Short mmCIF file of C-alpha atoms in Angstrom, two decimals:
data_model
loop_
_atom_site.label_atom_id
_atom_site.label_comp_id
_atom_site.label_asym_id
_atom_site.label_seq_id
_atom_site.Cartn_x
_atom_site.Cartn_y
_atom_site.Cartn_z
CA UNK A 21 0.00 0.00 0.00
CA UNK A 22 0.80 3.13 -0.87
CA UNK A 23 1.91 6.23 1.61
CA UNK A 24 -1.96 7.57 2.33
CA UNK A 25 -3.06 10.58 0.73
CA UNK A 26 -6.14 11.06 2.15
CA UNK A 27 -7.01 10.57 6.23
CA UNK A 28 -10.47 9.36 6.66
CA UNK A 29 -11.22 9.99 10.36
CA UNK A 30 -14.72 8.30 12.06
CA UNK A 31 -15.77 9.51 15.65
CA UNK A 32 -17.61 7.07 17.41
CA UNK A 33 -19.14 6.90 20.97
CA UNK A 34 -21.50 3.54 22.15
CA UNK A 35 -22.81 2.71 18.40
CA UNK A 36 -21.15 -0.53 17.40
CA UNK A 37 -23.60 -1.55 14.54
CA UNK A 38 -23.39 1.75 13.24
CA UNK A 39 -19.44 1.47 13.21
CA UNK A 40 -19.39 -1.72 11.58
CA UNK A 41 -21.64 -0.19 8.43
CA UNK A 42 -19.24 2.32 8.30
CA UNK A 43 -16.51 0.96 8.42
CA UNK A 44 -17.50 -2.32 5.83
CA UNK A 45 -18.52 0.98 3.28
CA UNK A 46 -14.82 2.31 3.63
CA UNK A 47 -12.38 -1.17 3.75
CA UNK A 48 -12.80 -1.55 -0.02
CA UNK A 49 -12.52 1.39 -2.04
CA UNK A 50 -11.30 1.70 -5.70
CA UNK A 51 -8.33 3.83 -4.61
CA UNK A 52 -5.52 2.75 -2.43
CA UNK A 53 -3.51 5.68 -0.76
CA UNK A 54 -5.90 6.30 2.02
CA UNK A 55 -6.42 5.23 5.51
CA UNK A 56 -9.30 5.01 7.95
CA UNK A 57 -8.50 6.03 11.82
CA UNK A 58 -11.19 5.04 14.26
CA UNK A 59 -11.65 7.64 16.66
CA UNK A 60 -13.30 6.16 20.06
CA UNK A 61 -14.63 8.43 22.36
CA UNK A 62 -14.33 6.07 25.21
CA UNK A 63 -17.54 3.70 24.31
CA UNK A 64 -18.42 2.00 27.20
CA UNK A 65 -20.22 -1.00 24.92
CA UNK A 66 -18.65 -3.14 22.32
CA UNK A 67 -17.69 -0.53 20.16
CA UNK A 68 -13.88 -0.84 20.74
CA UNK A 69 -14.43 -4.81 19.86
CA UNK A 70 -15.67 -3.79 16.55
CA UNK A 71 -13.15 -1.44 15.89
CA UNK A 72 -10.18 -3.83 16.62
CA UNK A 73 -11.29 -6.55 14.63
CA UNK A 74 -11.24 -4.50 11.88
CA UNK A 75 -7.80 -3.16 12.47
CA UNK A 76 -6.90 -6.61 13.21
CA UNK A 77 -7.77 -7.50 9.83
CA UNK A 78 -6.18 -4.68 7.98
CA UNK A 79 -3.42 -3.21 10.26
CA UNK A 80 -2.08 -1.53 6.78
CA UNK A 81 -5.43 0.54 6.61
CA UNK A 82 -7.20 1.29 9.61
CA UNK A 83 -5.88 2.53 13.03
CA UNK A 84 -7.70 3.33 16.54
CA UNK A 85 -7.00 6.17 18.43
CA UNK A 86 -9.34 6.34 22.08
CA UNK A 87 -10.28 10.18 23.19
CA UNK A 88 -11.46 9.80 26.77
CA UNK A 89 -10.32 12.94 28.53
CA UNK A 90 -13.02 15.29 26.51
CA UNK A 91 -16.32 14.01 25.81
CA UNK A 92 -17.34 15.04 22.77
CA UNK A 93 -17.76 14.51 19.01
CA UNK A 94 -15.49 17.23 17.92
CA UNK A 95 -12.88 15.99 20.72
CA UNK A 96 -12.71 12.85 18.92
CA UNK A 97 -12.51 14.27 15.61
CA UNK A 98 -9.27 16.47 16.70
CA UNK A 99 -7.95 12.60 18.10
CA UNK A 100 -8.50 11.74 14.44
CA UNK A 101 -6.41 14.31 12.87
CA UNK A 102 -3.35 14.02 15.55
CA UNK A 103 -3.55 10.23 14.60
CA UNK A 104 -3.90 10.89 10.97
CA UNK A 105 -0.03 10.11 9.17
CA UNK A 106 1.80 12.82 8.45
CA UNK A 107 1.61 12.07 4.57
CA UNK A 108 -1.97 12.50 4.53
CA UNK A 109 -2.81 15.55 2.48
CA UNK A 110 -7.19 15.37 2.87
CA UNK A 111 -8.46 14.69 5.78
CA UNK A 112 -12.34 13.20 5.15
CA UNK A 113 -14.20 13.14 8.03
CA UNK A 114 -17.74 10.57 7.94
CA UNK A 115 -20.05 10.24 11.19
CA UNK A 116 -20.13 6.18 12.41
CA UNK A 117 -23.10 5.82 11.18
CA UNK A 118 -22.97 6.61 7.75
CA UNK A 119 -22.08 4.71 4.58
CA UNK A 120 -20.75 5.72 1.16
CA UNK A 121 -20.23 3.88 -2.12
CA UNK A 122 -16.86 1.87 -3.07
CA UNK A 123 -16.02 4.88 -5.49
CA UNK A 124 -16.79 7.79 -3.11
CA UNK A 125 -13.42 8.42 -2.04
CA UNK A 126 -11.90 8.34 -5.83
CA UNK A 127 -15.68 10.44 -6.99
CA UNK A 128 -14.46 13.13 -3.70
CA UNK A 129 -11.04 13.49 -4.18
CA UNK A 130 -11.32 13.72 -8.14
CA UNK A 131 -13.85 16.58 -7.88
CA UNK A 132 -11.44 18.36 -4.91
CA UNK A 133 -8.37 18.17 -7.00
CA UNK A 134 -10.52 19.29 -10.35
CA UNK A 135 -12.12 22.24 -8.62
CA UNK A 136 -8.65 23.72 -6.96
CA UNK A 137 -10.96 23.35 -3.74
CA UNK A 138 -9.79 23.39 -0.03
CA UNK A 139 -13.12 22.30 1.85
CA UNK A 140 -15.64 20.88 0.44
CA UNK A 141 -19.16 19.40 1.43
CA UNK A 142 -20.34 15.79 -0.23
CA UNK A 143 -24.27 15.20 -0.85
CA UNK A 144 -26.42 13.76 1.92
CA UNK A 145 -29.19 11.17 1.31
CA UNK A 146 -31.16 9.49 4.25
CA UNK A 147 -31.72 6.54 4.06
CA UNK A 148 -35.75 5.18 4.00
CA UNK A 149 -36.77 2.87 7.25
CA UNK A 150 -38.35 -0.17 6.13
CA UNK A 151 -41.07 0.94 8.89
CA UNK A 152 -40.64 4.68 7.90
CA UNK A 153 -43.56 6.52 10.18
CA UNK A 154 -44.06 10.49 10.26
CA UNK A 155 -40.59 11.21 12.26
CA UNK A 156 -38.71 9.05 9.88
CA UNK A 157 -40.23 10.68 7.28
CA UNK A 158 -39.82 14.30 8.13
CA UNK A 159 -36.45 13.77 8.74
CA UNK A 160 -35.47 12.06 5.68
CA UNK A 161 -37.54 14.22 3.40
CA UNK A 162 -36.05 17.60 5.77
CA UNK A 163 -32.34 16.02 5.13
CA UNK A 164 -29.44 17.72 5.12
CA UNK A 165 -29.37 20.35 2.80
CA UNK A 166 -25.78 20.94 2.11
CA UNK A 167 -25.64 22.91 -0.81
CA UNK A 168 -27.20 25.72 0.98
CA UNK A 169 -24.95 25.19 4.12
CA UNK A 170 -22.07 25.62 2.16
CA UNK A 171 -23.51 28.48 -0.20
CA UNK A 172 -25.03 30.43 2.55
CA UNK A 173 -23.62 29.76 5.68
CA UNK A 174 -20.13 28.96 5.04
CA UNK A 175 -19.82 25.15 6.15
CA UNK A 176 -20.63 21.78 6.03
CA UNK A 177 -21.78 19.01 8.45
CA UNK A 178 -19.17 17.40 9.56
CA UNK A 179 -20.07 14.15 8.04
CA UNK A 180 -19.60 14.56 4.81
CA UNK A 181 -16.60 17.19 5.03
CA UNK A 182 -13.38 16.71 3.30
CA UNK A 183 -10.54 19.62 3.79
CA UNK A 184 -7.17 20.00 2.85
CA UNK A 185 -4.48 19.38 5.66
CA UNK A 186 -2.90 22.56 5.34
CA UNK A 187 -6.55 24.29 6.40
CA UNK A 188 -6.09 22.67 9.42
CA UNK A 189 -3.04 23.95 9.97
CA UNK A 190 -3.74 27.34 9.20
CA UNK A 191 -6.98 27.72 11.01
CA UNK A 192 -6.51 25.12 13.66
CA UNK A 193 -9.10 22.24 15.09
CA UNK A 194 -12.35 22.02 15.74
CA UNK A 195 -13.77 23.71 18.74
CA UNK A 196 -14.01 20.54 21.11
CA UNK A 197 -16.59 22.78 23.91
CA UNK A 198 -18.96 22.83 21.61
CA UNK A 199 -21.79 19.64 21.69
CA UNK A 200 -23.65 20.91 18.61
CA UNK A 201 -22.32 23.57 16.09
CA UNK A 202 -18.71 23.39 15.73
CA UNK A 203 -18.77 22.14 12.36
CA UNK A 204 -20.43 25.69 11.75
CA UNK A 205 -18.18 27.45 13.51
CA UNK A 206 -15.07 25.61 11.84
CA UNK A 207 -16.79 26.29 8.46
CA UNK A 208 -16.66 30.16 9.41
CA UNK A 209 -12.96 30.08 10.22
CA UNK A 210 -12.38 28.46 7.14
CA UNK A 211 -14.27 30.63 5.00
CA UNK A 212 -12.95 34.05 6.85
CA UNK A 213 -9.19 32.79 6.20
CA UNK A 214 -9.62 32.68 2.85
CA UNK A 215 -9.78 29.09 1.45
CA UNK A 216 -11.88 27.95 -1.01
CA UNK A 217 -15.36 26.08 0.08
CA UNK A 218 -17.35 23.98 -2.26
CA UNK A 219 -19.92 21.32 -2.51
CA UNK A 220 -20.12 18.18 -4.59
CA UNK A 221 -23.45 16.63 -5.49
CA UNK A 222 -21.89 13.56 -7.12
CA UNK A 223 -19.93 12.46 -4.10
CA UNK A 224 -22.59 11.14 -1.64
CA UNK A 225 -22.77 9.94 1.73
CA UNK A 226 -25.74 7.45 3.15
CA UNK A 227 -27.29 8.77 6.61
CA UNK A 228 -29.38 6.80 8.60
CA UNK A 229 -33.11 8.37 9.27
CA UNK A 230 -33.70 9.19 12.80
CA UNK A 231 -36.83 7.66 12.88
CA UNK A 232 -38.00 8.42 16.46
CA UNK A 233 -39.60 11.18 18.23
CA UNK A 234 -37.39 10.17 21.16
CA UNK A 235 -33.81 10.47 18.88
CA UNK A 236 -35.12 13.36 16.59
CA UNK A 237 -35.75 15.55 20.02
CA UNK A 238 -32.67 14.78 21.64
CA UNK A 239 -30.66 16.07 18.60
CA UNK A 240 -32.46 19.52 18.74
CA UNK A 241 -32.10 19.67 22.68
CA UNK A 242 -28.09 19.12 21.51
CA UNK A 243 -28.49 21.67 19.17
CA UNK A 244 -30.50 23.96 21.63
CA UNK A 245 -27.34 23.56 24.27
CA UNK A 246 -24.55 24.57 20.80
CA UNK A 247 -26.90 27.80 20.21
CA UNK A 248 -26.09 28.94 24.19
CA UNK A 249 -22.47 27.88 23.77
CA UNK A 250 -21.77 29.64 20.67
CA UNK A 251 -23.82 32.62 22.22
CA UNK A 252 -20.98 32.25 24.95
CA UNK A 253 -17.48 31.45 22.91
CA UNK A 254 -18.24 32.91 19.82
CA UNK A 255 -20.76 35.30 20.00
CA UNK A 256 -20.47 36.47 16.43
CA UNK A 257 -22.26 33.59 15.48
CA UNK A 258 -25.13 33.95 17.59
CA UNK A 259 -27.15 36.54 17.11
CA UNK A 260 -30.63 35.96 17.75
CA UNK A 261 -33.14 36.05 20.24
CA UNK A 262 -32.42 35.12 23.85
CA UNK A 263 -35.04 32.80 26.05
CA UNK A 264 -36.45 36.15 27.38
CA UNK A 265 -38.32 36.77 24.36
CA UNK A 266 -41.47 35.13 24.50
CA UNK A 267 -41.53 35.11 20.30
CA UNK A 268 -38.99 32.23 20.87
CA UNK A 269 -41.92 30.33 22.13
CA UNK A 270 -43.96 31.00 18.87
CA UNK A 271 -45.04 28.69 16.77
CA UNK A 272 -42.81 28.35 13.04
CA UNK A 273 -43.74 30.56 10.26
CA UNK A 274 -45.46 28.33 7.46
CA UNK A 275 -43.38 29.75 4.81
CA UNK A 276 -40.36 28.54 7.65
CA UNK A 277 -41.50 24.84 7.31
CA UNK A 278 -42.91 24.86 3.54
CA UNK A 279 -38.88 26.40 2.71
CA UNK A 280 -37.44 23.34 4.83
CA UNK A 281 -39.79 20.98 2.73
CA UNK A 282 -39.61 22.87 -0.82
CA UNK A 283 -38.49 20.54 -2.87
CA UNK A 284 -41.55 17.96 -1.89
CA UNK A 285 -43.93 20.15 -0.67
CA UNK A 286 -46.20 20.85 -3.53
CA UNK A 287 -46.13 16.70 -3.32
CA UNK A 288 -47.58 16.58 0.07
CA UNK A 289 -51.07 16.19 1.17
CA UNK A 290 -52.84 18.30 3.97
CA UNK A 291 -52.89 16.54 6.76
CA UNK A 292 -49.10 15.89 6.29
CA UNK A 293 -48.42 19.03 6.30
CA UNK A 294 -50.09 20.25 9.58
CA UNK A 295 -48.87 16.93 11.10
CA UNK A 296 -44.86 18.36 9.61
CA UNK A 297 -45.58 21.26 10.83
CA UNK A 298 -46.88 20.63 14.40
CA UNK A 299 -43.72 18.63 14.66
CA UNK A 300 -41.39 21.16 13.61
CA UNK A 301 -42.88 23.11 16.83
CA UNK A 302 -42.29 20.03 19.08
CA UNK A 303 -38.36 20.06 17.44
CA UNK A 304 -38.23 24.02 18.21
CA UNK A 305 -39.53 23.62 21.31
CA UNK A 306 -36.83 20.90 21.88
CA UNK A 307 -33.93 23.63 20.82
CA UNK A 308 -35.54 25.92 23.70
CA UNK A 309 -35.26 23.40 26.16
CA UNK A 310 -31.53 22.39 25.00
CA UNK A 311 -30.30 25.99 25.65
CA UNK A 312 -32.30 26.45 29.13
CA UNK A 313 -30.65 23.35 30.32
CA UNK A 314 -26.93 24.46 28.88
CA UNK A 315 -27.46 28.06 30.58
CA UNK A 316 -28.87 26.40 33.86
CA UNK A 317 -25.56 23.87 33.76
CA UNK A 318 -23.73 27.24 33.80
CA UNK A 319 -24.61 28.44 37.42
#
């Protein structure tokens, strides 16, 4: 094997299943200089088991690197690129969870190199449940939007993200305080320095569907908890409303929820769309409660 060009690093914390998908979606693709490091952020389950029987199996490829001091998906990210080899000139960053084709690394790198890019977003698709209800659903049709992240925001989700090593160096890691947000706030740094952003449609990265009310809340009471935290460490990305104002408390604009859903909205019927748009409240409502409890933990 070649000396690795390109780094791909996977956080993981207590999802072994999710690991091994990954991971079985990355041994075998049609280029060779790359390597995969396995960044454990001290699972307490049989995560670690997963991830040494595939380094046991290809030593050459994959390597595991354990991040227990700062819990924290962006504190195992930063593991990832101190592991990453020195020779590595992209590092790729995918969520344990996710899956790509044998020819998305090749399909990613190709379009970086063509483009004269720095940092660049891949397309998200999530996945249908075989039992798909409305949660599922919203989600997966709600997706990740990346194009417009990276067009009007400045960043992309930090698993589908490939940058150039020398960002990294210039701009430094991710912010590891952060629980929700510092991909955003990464993406800023990156864009204020200077380097170039794009986003690929024909590179594409497999998500799971959160198809629960139970896992689709606790990911806006995580995102509720980044808002306060930005607010705090960086506050020139925060700058809306505070929990004072009672129009926090409001329910969404339509035009809010029929933008999220443009692309299939004119496909929907009625009563899916109140039933979308009564749970976009619930999810709001969940953000609300995610930054009360981050400024309470404060005191």
């Amino acid at each position: 094997m070649s000396e690795p060009r390109v780094s791909v690093i996977v956080p993981v914390y207590d999802d072994p299943e999710g690991l091994r998908r990954t991971l079985s979606s990355l041994v075998d693709q049609t280029v060779d200089d790359y390597e995969v490091v396995v960044a454990d952020n001290g699972s307490t389950d049989e995560t670690p088991l997963v991830a040494r029987s595939y380094r046991d199996s290809r030593p050459e490829l994959l390597t595991l690197v354990t991040e227990s001091e700062v819990q924290g998906s962006y504190a195992a990210r930063n593991a990832g690129i101190r592991a990453a080899s020195d020779d590595a000139e992209i590092l790729a960053f995918l969520d344990a969870d996710s899956t790509v084709e044998a020819d998305w690394l090749e399909r990613a790198v190709a379009a970086m190199d063509a483009a004269g890019c720095d940092y660049m977003g891949c397309r998200v698709e999530i996945l249908e449940a075989p039992d798909e209800g409305l949660v599922g659903r919203y989600n997966r049709l709600s997706g990740f939007p990346v194009e417009r992240y990276v067009r009007e925001q400045g960043y992309a989700p930090t698993t589908c993200l490939l940058i150039r090593r020398e960002v990294v160096d210039d701009v430094g890691t991710f912010d590891d305080r952060l629980v929700s947000g510092g991909d955003l706030e990464f993406g800023r740094r990156v864009r204020r320095a200077g380097w170039e952003l794009r986003y690929e449609p024909d590179a594409v990265v497999f998500h799971p569907p959160r198809s629960t009310l139970r896992e689709l809340v606790g990911k806006y009471v995580r995102i509720g908890r980044g808002i306060e935290q930005k607010r705090r460490l960086h506050p020139e990305l925060e700058h809306g409303r505070g929990l004072a104002d009672p129009r926090q408390y409001l329910p969404p604009r339509p035009s809010s929820v029929r933008g999220e859903l443009e692309a299939v909205w004119d496909g929907l019927g009625a009563s899916e769309k109140l039933l979308f748009y009564g749970l976009r409240y619930v999810l709001n409502l969940a953000k609300r409660l995610g930054q009360f409890r981050e400024l309470r933990s404060r005191r």
